Every structure is written in C-alpha cells, then in structure tokens.
PDB file of C-alpha atoms in Angstrom:
ATOM      1  CA  MET A   1      62.891   1.929  -1.940  1.00 41.00           C
ATOM      2  CA  GLY A   2      66.284   0.392  -1.178  1.00 41.00           C
ATOM      3  CA  GLY A   3      67.305  -1.104  -4.508  1.00 40.00           C
ATOM      4  CA  LEU A   4      70.470  -2.767  -3.323  1.00 39.00           C
ATOM      5  CA  HIS A   5      70.685  -2.557   0.458  1.00 37.00           C
ATOM      6  CA  ASN A   6      70.502  -6.296   1.191  1.00 40.00           C
ATOM      7  CA  SER A   7      73.108  -7.371  -1.339  1.00 39.00           C
ATOM      8  CA  CYS A   8      75.936  -8.477   0.949  1.00 40.00           C
ATOM      9  CA  GLU A   9      74.370 -11.703   2.140  1.00 40.00           C
ATOM     10  CA  SER A  10      73.384 -12.846  -1.355  1.00 39.00           C
ATOM     11  CA  PHE A  11      76.863 -12.277  -2.795  1.00 37.00           C
ATOM     12  CA  GLU A  12      78.823 -13.894   0.044  1.00 36.00           C
ATOM     13  CA  ALA A  13      77.113 -17.291  -0.034  1.00 37.00           C
ATOM     14  CA  PRO A  14      77.913 -18.182  -3.685  1.00 37.00           C
ATOM     15  CA  LEU A  15      81.539 -17.114  -3.130  1.00 35.00           C
ATOM     16  CA  ARG A  16      81.943 -19.367  -0.112  1.00 33.00           C
ATOM     17  CA  CYS A  17      80.415 -22.300  -1.975  1.00 34.00           C
ATOM     18  CA  ALA A  18      82.674 -22.138  -5.058  1.00 34.00           C
ATOM     19  CA  PRO A  19      83.798 -25.698  -5.972  1.00 36.00           C
ATOM     20  CA  GLN A  20      87.453 -26.708  -5.952  1.00 37.00           C
ATOM     21  CA  ASP A  21      89.054 -27.376  -9.329  1.00 37.00           C
ATOM     22  CA  GLU A  22      91.365 -30.296 -10.076  1.00 39.00           C
ATOM     23  CA  ASP A  23      94.534 -28.177  -9.770  1.00 43.00           C
ATOM     24  CA  VAL A  24      93.598 -27.068  -6.261  1.00 36.00           C
ATOM     25  CA  TYR A  25      92.861 -30.651  -5.248  1.00 38.00           C
ATOM     26  CA  ALA A  26      96.168 -31.842  -6.714  1.00 45.00           C
ATOM     27  CA  ARG A  27      98.128 -29.255  -4.739  1.00 44.00           C
ATOM     28  CA  GLN A  28      96.352 -30.099  -1.500  1.00 46.00           C
ATOM     29  CA  THR A  29      96.993 -33.836  -1.821  1.00 49.00           C
ATOM     30  CA  SER A  30     100.531 -33.661  -3.224  1.00 55.00           C
ATOM     31  CA  PRO A  31     103.159 -35.749  -1.381  1.00 59.00           C
ATOM     32  CA  HIS A  32     105.621 -32.854  -1.795  1.00 56.00           C
ATOM     33  CA  PRO A  33     105.525 -30.313   1.071  1.00 56.00           C
ATOM     34  CA  GLU A  34     106.620 -27.409  -1.152  1.00 54.00           C
ATOM     35  CA  VAL A  35     103.703 -28.005  -3.516  1.00 47.00           C
ATOM     36  CA  ARG A  36     101.219 -28.150  -0.651  1.00 50.00           C
ATOM     37  CA  ALA A  37     102.712 -24.943   0.761  1.00 53.00           C
ATOM     38  CA  LYS A  38     102.163 -23.133  -2.525  1.00 47.00           C
ATOM     39  CA  GLY A  39      98.598 -24.364  -2.565  1.00 48.00           C
ATOM     40  CA  GLU A  40      97.994 -23.059   0.950  1.00 49.00           C
ATOM     41  CA  THR A  41      99.458 -19.667  -0.009  1.00 46.00           C
ATOM     42  CA  ARG A  42      97.253 -19.454  -3.079  1.00 46.00           C
ATOM     43  CA  ARG A  43      94.178 -20.500  -1.101  1.00 47.00           C
ATOM     44  CA  THR A  44      94.937 -17.789   1.472  1.00 46.00           C
ATOM     45  CA  LEU A  45      95.353 -15.167  -1.247  1.00 47.00           C
ATOM     46  CA  ASN A  46      92.155 -16.293  -2.973  1.00 49.00           C
ATOM     47  CA  ALA A  47      90.233 -16.139   0.294  1.00 49.00           C
ATOM     48  CA  ALA A  48      91.599 -12.656   0.978  1.00 50.00           C
ATOM     49  CA  ALA A  49      90.674 -11.487  -2.521  1.00 47.00           C
ATOM     50  CA  THR A  50      87.164 -12.928  -2.172  1.00 42.00           C
ATOM     51  CA  LEU A  51      86.690 -11.190   1.162  1.00 44.00           C
ATOM     52  CA  LEU A  52      87.959  -7.895  -0.262  1.00 44.00           C
ATOM     53  CA  LEU A  53      85.624  -8.082  -3.270  1.00 42.00           C
ATOM     54  CA  THR A  54      82.680  -8.851  -0.996  1.00 41.00           C
ATOM     55  CA  LEU A  55      83.480  -5.948   1.319  1.00 43.00           C
ATOM     56  CA  VAL A  56      83.920  -3.556  -1.611  1.00 43.00           C
ATOM     57  CA  PHE A  57      80.598  -4.612  -3.139  1.00 43.00           C
ATOM     58  CA  CYS A  58      78.774  -4.324   0.171  1.00 46.00           C
ATOM     59  CA  ALA A  59      80.248  -0.906   0.904  1.00 43.00           C
ATOM     60  CA  THR A  60      79.360   0.307  -2.583  1.00 43.00           C
ATOM     61  CA  ALA A  61      75.834  -1.055  -2.359  1.00 46.00           C
ATOM     62  CA  GLN A  62      75.312   0.588   1.016  1.00 46.00           C
ATOM     63  CA  ALA A  63      76.591   3.936  -0.283  1.00 42.00           C
ATOM     64  CA  HIS A  64      73.605   4.421  -2.599  1.00 41.00           C
ATOM     65  CA  PRO A  65      70.656   2.300  -1.447  1.00 49.00           C
ATOM     66  CA  HIS A  66      68.272   4.129  -3.778  1.00 79.00           C
ATOM     67  CA  SER A  67      66.213   3.107  -6.757  1.00 86.00           C
ATOM     68  CA  PRO A  68      66.874   4.809 -10.113  1.00 90.00           C
ATOM     69  CA  SER A  69      63.421   6.392 -10.106  1.00 87.00           C
ATOM     70  CA  GLY A  70      63.606   7.363  -6.442  1.00 88.00           C
ATOM     71  CA  ASP A  71      67.007   9.015  -6.792  1.00 90.00           C
ATOM     72  CA  THR A  72      67.796  10.529 -10.190  1.00 90.00           C
ATOM     73  CA  SER A  73      71.028  12.154  -9.006  1.00 92.00           C
ATOM     74  CA  THR A  74      74.250  11.836 -10.980  1.00 94.00           C
ATOM     75  CA  SER A  75      75.907   9.940  -8.131  1.00 93.00           C
ATOM     76  CA  ASN A  76      73.154   7.319  -8.033  1.00 91.00           C
ATOM     77  CA  ARG A  77      73.294   6.948 -11.830  1.00 94.00           C
ATOM     78  CA  ASP A  78      77.083   6.528 -11.687  1.00 94.00           C
ATOM     79  CA  HIS A  79      76.685   3.956  -8.923  1.00 93.00           C
ATOM     80  CA  PHE A  80      74.467   1.736 -11.078  1.00 95.00           C
ATOM     81  CA  ILE A  81      76.671   2.215 -14.136  1.00 96.00           C
ATOM     82  CA  GLN A  82      79.707   1.068 -12.143  1.00 95.00           C
ATOM     83  CA  LEU A  83      77.839  -1.964 -10.831  1.00 94.00           C
ATOM     84  CA  GLY A  84      76.688  -2.816 -14.359  1.00 94.00           C
ATOM     85  CA  GLU A  85      80.242  -2.610 -15.661  1.00 94.00           C
ATOM     86  CA  ALA A  86      81.499  -4.816 -12.822  1.00 93.00           C
ATOM     87  CA  VAL A  87      78.827  -7.494 -13.244  1.00 91.00           C
ATOM     88  CA  HIS A  88      78.442  -7.503 -17.029  1.00 93.00           C
ATOM     89  CA  GLY A  89      81.888  -6.385 -18.171  1.00 92.00           C
ATOM     90  CA  GLY A  90      80.538  -3.193 -19.732  1.00 94.00           C
ATOM     91  CA  PHE A  91      77.523  -0.905 -19.542  1.00 97.00           C
ATOM     92  CA  GLY A  92      75.262  -1.110 -22.568  1.00 95.00           C
ATOM     93  CA  PRO A  93      71.739   0.251 -23.045  1.00 97.00           C
ATOM     94  CA  LEU A  94      70.200  -3.160 -22.360  1.00 96.00           C
ATOM     95  CA  ILE A  95      71.707  -3.135 -18.853  1.00 96.00           C
ATOM     96  CA  ALA A  96      70.049   0.248 -18.303  1.00 97.00           C
ATOM     97  CA  LEU A  97      66.765  -1.168 -19.607  1.00 97.00           C
ATOM     98  CA  GLY A  98      67.016  -4.081 -17.165  1.00 97.00           C
ATOM     99  CA  ILE A  99      67.612  -1.673 -14.297  1.00 97.00           C
ATOM    100  CA  ARG A 100      64.529   0.306 -15.327  1.00 97.00           C
ATOM    101  CA  ILE A 101      62.389  -2.827 -15.564  1.00 98.00           C
ATOM    102  CA  GLY A 102      63.628  -4.244 -12.260  1.00 97.00           C
ATOM    103  CA  ASP A 103      62.962  -0.959 -10.494  1.00 97.00           C
ATOM    104  CA  ASP A 104      59.504  -0.677 -12.028  1.00 97.00           C
ATOM    105  CA  ALA A 105      58.661  -4.250 -11.039  1.00 98.00           C
ATOM    106  CA  LEU A 106      59.490  -3.655  -7.368  1.00 97.00           C
ATOM    107  CA  LYS A 107      57.421  -0.459  -7.383  1.00 96.00           C
ATOM    108  CA  THR A 108      54.496  -2.102  -9.175  1.00 97.00           C
ATOM    109  CA  LEU A 109      54.439  -5.034  -6.761  1.00 97.00           C
ATOM    110  CA  GLY A 110      55.107  -2.757  -3.795  1.00 96.00           C
ATOM    111  CA  VAL A 111      57.949  -4.943  -2.526  1.00 96.00           C
ATOM    112  CA  GLY A 112      61.650  -4.706  -1.780  1.00 94.00           C
ATOM    113  CA  PRO A 113      64.745  -6.448  -3.129  1.00 94.00           C
ATOM    114  CA  ARG A 114      65.420 -10.141  -2.405  1.00 94.00           C
ATOM    115  CA  THR A 115      61.675 -10.835  -2.366  1.00 97.00           C
ATOM    116  CA  VAL A 116      61.115 -11.692  -6.027  1.00 97.00           C
ATOM    117  CA  ASP A 117      61.749 -14.476  -8.519  1.00 98.00           C
ATOM    118  CA  VAL A 118      62.653 -13.494 -12.085  1.00 98.00           C
ATOM    119  CA  THR A 119      62.342 -15.423 -15.354  1.00 98.00           C
ATOM    120  CA  TYR A 120      63.629 -13.884 -18.570  1.00 98.00           C
ATOM    121  CA  TYR A 121      62.752 -14.995 -22.095  1.00 98.00           C
ATOM    122  CA  SER A 122      65.126 -13.682 -24.742  1.00 97.00           C
ATOM    123  CA  GLY A 123      63.735 -12.816 -28.173  1.00 96.00           C
ATOM    124  CA  LYS A 124      65.191 -14.210 -31.369  1.00 93.00           C
ATOM    125  CA  ALA A 125      66.206 -10.731 -32.537  1.00 92.00           C
ATOM    126  CA  ALA A 126      68.114  -9.954 -29.325  1.00 94.00           C
ATOM    127  CA  PRO A 127      71.894 -10.460 -29.468  1.00 91.00           C
ATOM    128  CA  CYS A 128      71.982 -11.650 -25.845  1.00 92.00           C
ATOM    129  CA  PRO A 129      69.831 -11.668 -22.693  1.00 95.00           C
ATOM    130  CA  CYS A 130      71.788  -8.680 -21.316  1.00 95.00           C
ATOM    131  CA  VAL A 131      68.613  -7.159 -19.884  1.00 97.00           C
ATOM    132  CA  VAL A 132      68.548  -9.746 -17.115  1.00 96.00           C
ATOM    133  CA  ASP A 133      71.848  -8.521 -15.646  1.00 96.00           C
ATOM    134  CA  GLY A 134      70.328  -5.083 -15.136  1.00 96.00           C
ATOM    135  CA  ILE A 135      67.262  -6.603 -13.505  1.00 97.00           C
ATOM    136  CA  MET A 136      69.527  -8.517 -11.128  1.00 96.00           C
ATOM    137  CA  LEU A 137      71.247  -5.325  -9.926  1.00 95.00           C
ATOM    138  CA  VAL A 138      68.003  -3.801  -8.667  1.00 95.00           C
ATOM    139  CA  THR A 139      66.028  -6.823  -7.501  1.00 95.00           C
ATOM    140  CA  THR A 140      69.076  -8.764  -6.181  1.00 94.00           C
ATOM    141  CA  ALA A 141      67.461 -11.926  -7.523  1.00 96.00           C
ATOM    142  CA  SER A 142      70.301 -14.100  -8.801  1.00 95.00           C
ATOM    143  CA  PRO A 143      71.133 -17.495 -10.345  1.00 94.00           C
ATOM    144  CA  GLY A 144      73.125 -18.342  -7.225  1.00 94.00           C
ATOM    145  CA  GLN A 145      70.021 -17.958  -5.080  1.00 94.00           C
ATOM    146  CA  GLY A 146      67.920 -19.847  -7.612  1.00 96.00           C
ATOM    147  CA  THR A 147      65.677 -16.809  -7.993  1.00 97.00           C
ATOM    148  CA  LEU A 148      66.718 -15.669 -11.472  1.00 97.00           C
ATOM    149  CA  ARG A 149      66.995 -17.595 -14.717  1.00 97.00           C
ATOM    150  CA  VAL A 150      67.071 -17.233 -18.504  1.00 97.00           C
ATOM    151  CA  ALA A 151      64.489 -19.629 -19.913  1.00 97.00           C
ATOM    152  CA  ASP A 152      65.333 -22.062 -22.694  1.00 96.00           C
ATOM    153  CA  GLU A 153      62.086 -21.028 -24.338  1.00 96.00           C
ATOM    154  CA  SER A 154      62.318 -17.926 -26.551  1.00 97.00           C
ATOM    155  CA  ALA A 155      60.050 -14.917 -26.294  1.00 98.00           C
ATOM    156  CA  ALA A 156      57.197 -14.803 -28.784  1.00 97.00           C
ATOM    157  CA  ASP A 157      57.599 -13.422 -32.294  1.00 96.00           C
ATOM    158  CA  GLY A 158      57.718  -9.650 -32.273  1.00 96.00           C
ATOM    159  CA  GLN A 159      59.150  -9.557 -28.746  1.00 97.00           C
ATOM    160  CA  TYR A 160      62.723  -8.509 -28.063  1.00 98.00           C
ATOM    161  CA  GLY A 161      62.332 -10.012 -24.620  1.00 98.00           C
ATOM    162  CA  ARG A 162      59.810 -11.000 -21.968  1.00 98.00           C
ATOM    163  CA  VAL A 163      60.218 -10.736 -18.202  1.00 98.00           C
ATOM    164  CA  VAL A 164      58.098 -12.269 -15.451  1.00 98.00           C
ATOM    165  CA  VAL A 165      58.743 -10.972 -11.922  1.00 98.00           C
ATOM    166  CA  LEU A 166      57.010 -12.936  -9.168  1.00 98.00           C
ATOM    167  CA  HIS A 167      56.687 -11.865  -5.540  1.00 97.00           C
ATOM    168  CA  LYS A 168      57.608 -15.056  -3.719  1.00 96.00           C
ATOM    169  CA  ARG A 169      55.470 -14.554  -0.635  1.00 96.00           C
ATOM    170  CA  SER A 170      52.189 -13.372  -2.164  1.00 96.00           C
ATOM    171  CA  GLY A 171      52.408 -15.067  -5.559  1.00 96.00           C
ATOM    172  CA  ARG A 172      51.575 -11.787  -7.308  1.00 97.00           C
ATOM    173  CA  ALA A 173      53.413 -11.338 -10.599  1.00 98.00           C
ATOM    174  CA  VAL A 174      54.007  -8.707 -13.237  1.00 98.00           C
ATOM    175  CA  GLU A 175      55.016  -9.295 -16.852  1.00 98.00           C
ATOM    176  CA  TYR A 176      57.018  -7.025 -19.138  1.00 98.00           C
ATOM    177  CA  LEU A 177      57.002  -7.375 -22.911  1.00 98.00           C
ATOM    178  CA  ILE A 178      59.877  -5.643 -24.703  1.00 98.00           C
ATOM    179  CA  PRO A 179      59.027  -4.868 -28.341  1.00 98.00           C
ATOM    180  CA  GLU A 180      61.404  -5.706 -31.193  1.00 97.00           C
ATOM    181  CA  SER A 181      61.179  -2.055 -32.226  1.00 96.00           C
ATOM    182  CA  ILE A 182      63.453  -1.226 -29.307  1.00 97.00           C
ATOM    183  CA  ALA A 183      66.386  -2.419 -31.429  1.00 96.00           C
ATOM    184  CA  ALA A 184      66.597   0.979 -33.154  1.00 95.00           C
ATOM    185  CA  LEU A 185      66.714   2.751 -29.788  1.00 96.00           C
ATOM    186  CA  VAL A 186      69.421   0.386 -28.563  1.00 95.00           C
ATOM    187  CA  LYS A 187      71.491   1.012 -31.695  1.00 94.00           C
ATOM    188  CA  SER A 188      71.312   4.776 -31.310  1.00 94.00           C
ATOM    189  CA  ALA A 189      72.217   4.588 -27.613  1.00 95.00           C
ATOM    190  CA  MET A 190      75.262   2.427 -28.368  1.00 93.00           C
ATOM    191  CA  ASN A 191      76.843   5.381 -30.203  1.00 92.00           C
ATOM    192  CA  GLY A 192      77.251   7.213 -26.908  1.00 92.00           C
ATOM    193  CA  ASN A 193      79.106   6.712 -23.641  1.00 95.00           C
ATOM    194  CA  PRO A 194      77.557   4.942 -20.616  1.00 96.00           C
ATOM    195  CA  ASP A 195      75.952   8.180 -19.423  1.00 96.00           C
ATOM    196  CA  LYS A 196      74.137   8.571 -22.735  1.00 96.00           C
ATOM    197  CA  ARG A 197      73.138   4.901 -22.791  1.00 97.00           C
ATOM    198  CA  TRP A 198      71.611   5.369 -19.351  1.00 97.00           C
ATOM    199  CA  SER A 199      69.775   8.589 -20.241  1.00 96.00           C
ATOM    200  CA  VAL A 200      68.384   7.216 -23.508  1.00 96.00           C
ATOM    201  CA  MET A 201      66.846   4.164 -21.830  1.00 97.00           C
ATOM    202  CA  MET A 202      65.682   5.930 -18.691  1.00 96.00           C
ATOM    203  CA  GLY A 203      64.236   8.865 -20.624  1.00 96.00           C
ATOM    204  CA  ALA A 204      62.441   6.946 -23.376  1.00 97.00           C
ATOM    205  CA  PRO A 205      58.624   6.853 -23.219  1.00 97.00           C
ATOM    206  CA  GLU A 206      57.409   3.751 -21.409  1.00 97.00           C
ATOM    207  CA  ALA A 207      55.510   2.512 -24.455  1.00 96.00           C
ATOM    208  CA  ALA A 208      58.749   2.526 -26.455  1.00 97.00           C
ATOM    209  CA  VAL A 209      60.588   0.175 -24.091  1.00 98.00           C
ATOM    210  CA  PHE A 210      57.998  -2.153 -22.549  1.00 98.00           C
ATOM    211  CA  THR A 211      54.382  -3.047 -21.979  1.00 98.00           C
ATOM    212  CA  ARG A 212      53.471  -3.981 -18.411  1.00 98.00           C
ATOM    213  CA  ARG A 213      50.629  -6.194 -17.248  1.00 97.00           C
ATOM    214  CA  MET A 214      49.758  -7.937 -14.020  1.00 97.00           C
ATOM    215  CA  ILE A 215      49.481 -11.737 -14.135  1.00 94.00           C
ATOM    216  CA  GLU A 216      46.543 -13.122 -12.215  1.00 79.00           C
ATOM    217  CA  LYS A 217      47.011 -16.249 -10.117  1.00 72.00           C
TER     218      LYS A 217
END
C-alpha cells in the first residue's frame, strides 16, 4: 500500500493559497519604489522557498511509498521519523502511534491514501492531540483539504483518544479507542531516542495501544 505516494498535490494547494499579511500588502501598495522593490524580492524568495520545500517533500515521499507494516526496513522507519520531525517539530511516541493507527485504518478499510476523512477526539489525560499528526502522515488527510480535524468534544472518560476514519466514497468507517493506560507506555518510550519511540509503539501488543471496531452506517 502506498502510504504517501499522492502527497505532492495535497501539500502544494495550501501553500499556494496562503493569505497575504498586512506587511506584505503595505509593501506592495507603498508609494516608494524602493519599498515595493524589496517586497517583490521577498515575494520572489518566498515563492522559491515554497517551491523548494514542496519539491523536497514530494521527492522524499516518492522515495519510500510504503506503509510501516508493509515495509519494516530501517530506511522506511527513518523516512517516517524524518517526516514526523518535519511536520510536528519532533518525533514522540504519540506520532508513532498515529502512524500505526493510520496505516491500520487504510488496511482495515482496504483503501489508499487521500480517500479518507479523519476525526480525532483527544482525551482529558492526553497532553496534546499529537496522535493526529502521525495519522496525517500515512493517510494524507489534512486540515487544509478539510479531511482531518480535532473535535472540540473530548474523548470519553477512560480514553486517551478516539479516532474515526471514514472512507469518503463508500461511507465505511472504522473507530479506534486508545486506552488511558497507554500513558505508562508513552512515558517509558519518551526516555529513548526516536528509534526507540518508534519500536516501542510499533512493537506493543495491539490491545495495549488501541481497540478497533467497524462503525455501521
């Protein structure tokens, strides 16, 4: 299953649609030619940087279009760790858990990336909804596409988190309940480097990290 092979399109559109801030507008409408010139230079540099970032992401995504369960090689693991660090600012065990859940959801539904809608409910005991960033890396659902969101509603008591992954075309959905007991596993994994954080979450028994159930229409 290609976990990330259609990523380029989804990342380019939000970048092109970024709104202008007041400083940019002020430079563009300034009566002073030298100010406008600086604005044009900065816009050119920003456009070049955006294009470079997009090309780098696309090339990286194409290099390892494999799911974590379909390719357990070190290079594929490192690929996802690097993406997690780039998107989230660091690679914690909850990012690894999200990657595992996202991969499992695509397999369970028998679908590919960019075909699902994701809703995440964060539990009261969770420090942040970090899991959802890992899910995004595999499914390529995203806030920019309107296919991924963190709900205002909290997960139920006793749940560290709850995930609903819906196949947009068929309407079939799968739910994942993350138990609060996972907090101890997360704490132990945090004592290691990203490789250990990955291995702890990927190697833990399924019952220790989530309960899966299909949601009937």
